[in-house]
């Protein structure tokens, strides 16, 4: 199922609690519209549609409701009953809202303006649109790969002995090399390179233009025991244009910032700020990097491409 449960940080003190939702930070898109549904009749469900392109995050800021998501293959049910819980609903997911409590206020953040043309309000139409999309999607899959998802963008190439699970979502123009595995609750943006021998487990979210070197290891459980599953796998986020060198390990729950560079063979145990270079075991901060990947010296003007990076870098 291509969705994500989300959990927001609560900033609380004796006066009460505060949650901050920020575009491209804890909300993975630019927010163009916010709407909320309230004073609902608990006996009347809503939704019963999918969006062709729209992405949304649903948050019950008061009360509770039940959400059913259906990607055409797998149907799952979620309860939204706390303001620090969110549900990310991607495009082409049939969704229904049921069992509203009387005090329910369902707030929705959306990445685009209202457009009735974006709705598929008939389930059969939704199914045939899905089939049409997967038939017309112009991506390459090697005959020896196993591809179970419908969500692969145009011009992506998937090579031999790769297994992509039904819930995975892969953007356009990606290159997924041999002997890779992509689990269900995984998102890859556009223009991502995944070199051979990489397994991307539930909870790993990868932005656009990310490079993942050969045999990079992701983990998703900080206290693994055989046959014991956490309620929710840790979320690891690799932001746009970051690069992870060969044979590195990214410990679960960390965020690698935009344009960050991880040297080969590193073990990443902390969040990595944007435009920084880290390596070693455990990986440590070793300086700043330019958008072109070159290490910057202390005047932050790239010797390779002459870009002035002063305004972009984050001091560590
Ligand atoms: C969704 C779920 C979670 C507007 O004019 N502007 C808007 O921004 C929205 C969201 C709706 N409308 C109109 C369209 C309909 O004539 O409001 C009317 C009720 O909308 P609808 O029947 O689609 O409401 P829900 O609760 O079934 O669905 C809503 C959103 O429309 C939908 O995008 O994903 O909430």
PDB file of C-alpha atoms in Angstrom, residues 237-239 242-244 249-250 253-263 266-279 283-287 289 314 316:
ATOM      1  CA  UNK A 237      14.631  10.139   4.858  1.00  0.00           C
ATOM      2  CA  UNK A 238      17.122  10.893   2.123  1.00  0.00           C
ATOM      3  CA  UNK A 239      16.484  14.344   0.770  1.00  0.00           C
ATOM      4  CA  UNK A 242      21.979  13.633  -1.534  1.00  0.00           C
ATOM      5  CA  UNK A 243      24.607  10.978  -2.349  1.00  0.00           C
ATOM      6  CA  UNK A 244      25.495   7.900  -0.311  1.00  0.00           C
ATOM      7  CA  UNK A 249      25.110   1.856   6.257  1.00  0.00           C
ATOM      8  CA  UNK A 250      22.350   4.280   7.136  1.00  0.00           C
ATOM      9  CA  UNK A 253      15.457   6.919  11.681  1.00  0.00           C
ATOM     10  CA  UNK A 254      18.043   9.380  10.370  1.00  0.00           C
ATOM     11  CA  UNK A 255      17.611  12.155   7.828  1.00  0.00           C
ATOM     12  CA  UNK A 256      20.253  12.889   5.210  1.00  0.00           C
ATOM     13  CA  UNK A 257      19.836  16.483   4.029  1.00  0.00           C
ATOM     14  CA  UNK A 258      19.758  17.987   0.548  1.00  0.00           C
ATOM     15  CA  UNK A 259      23.028  17.668  -1.406  1.00  0.00           C
ATOM     16  CA  UNK A 260      24.740  15.951   1.541  1.00  0.00           C
ATOM     17  CA  UNK A 261      27.557  13.566   0.636  1.00  0.00           C
ATOM     18  CA  UNK A 262      28.323  10.377   2.546  1.00  0.00           C
ATOM     19  CA  UNK A 263      31.762   8.891   1.876  1.00  0.00           C
ATOM     20  CA  UNK A 266      30.502   5.080   6.334  1.00  0.00           C
ATOM     21  CA  UNK A 267      28.051   4.250   9.084  1.00  0.00           C
ATOM     22  CA  UNK A 268      25.536   7.070   9.423  1.00  0.00           C
ATOM     23  CA  UNK A 269      24.231   7.223  12.990  1.00  0.00           C
ATOM     24  CA  UNK A 270      22.927  10.819  13.114  1.00  0.00           C
ATOM     25  CA  UNK A 271      20.998  13.290  11.000  1.00  0.00           C
ATOM     26  CA  UNK A 272      23.208  14.790   8.307  1.00  0.00           C
ATOM     27  CA  UNK A 273      22.610  18.490   7.542  1.00  0.00           C
ATOM     28  CA  UNK A 274      22.275  19.670   3.933  1.00  0.00           C
ATOM     29  CA  UNK A 275      25.425  20.421   1.903  1.00  0.00           C
ATOM     30  CA  UNK A 276      27.711  18.590   4.319  1.00  0.00           C
ATOM     31  CA  UNK A 277      30.267  15.843   3.829  1.00  0.00           C
ATOM     32  CA  UNK A 278      30.390  12.971   6.330  1.00  0.00           C
ATOM     33  CA  UNK A 279      32.417   9.784   6.443  1.00  0.00           C
ATOM     34  CA  UNK A 283      30.340   8.965  10.170  1.00  0.00           C
ATOM     35  CA  UNK A 284      31.466  12.422  11.257  1.00  0.00           C
ATOM     36  CA  UNK A 285      31.211  15.881   9.795  1.00  0.00           C
ATOM     37  CA  UNK A 286      34.196  16.547   7.513  1.00  0.00           C
ATOM     38  CA  UNK A 287      33.241  19.777   5.786  1.00  0.00           C
ATOM     39  CA  UNK A 289      30.066  20.265  -0.270  1.00  0.00           C
ATOM     40  CA  UNK A 314      24.345  25.246   7.156  1.00  0.00           C
ATOM     41  CA  UNK A 316      27.531  22.619  11.831  1.00  0.00           C
TER      42      UNK A 316
END
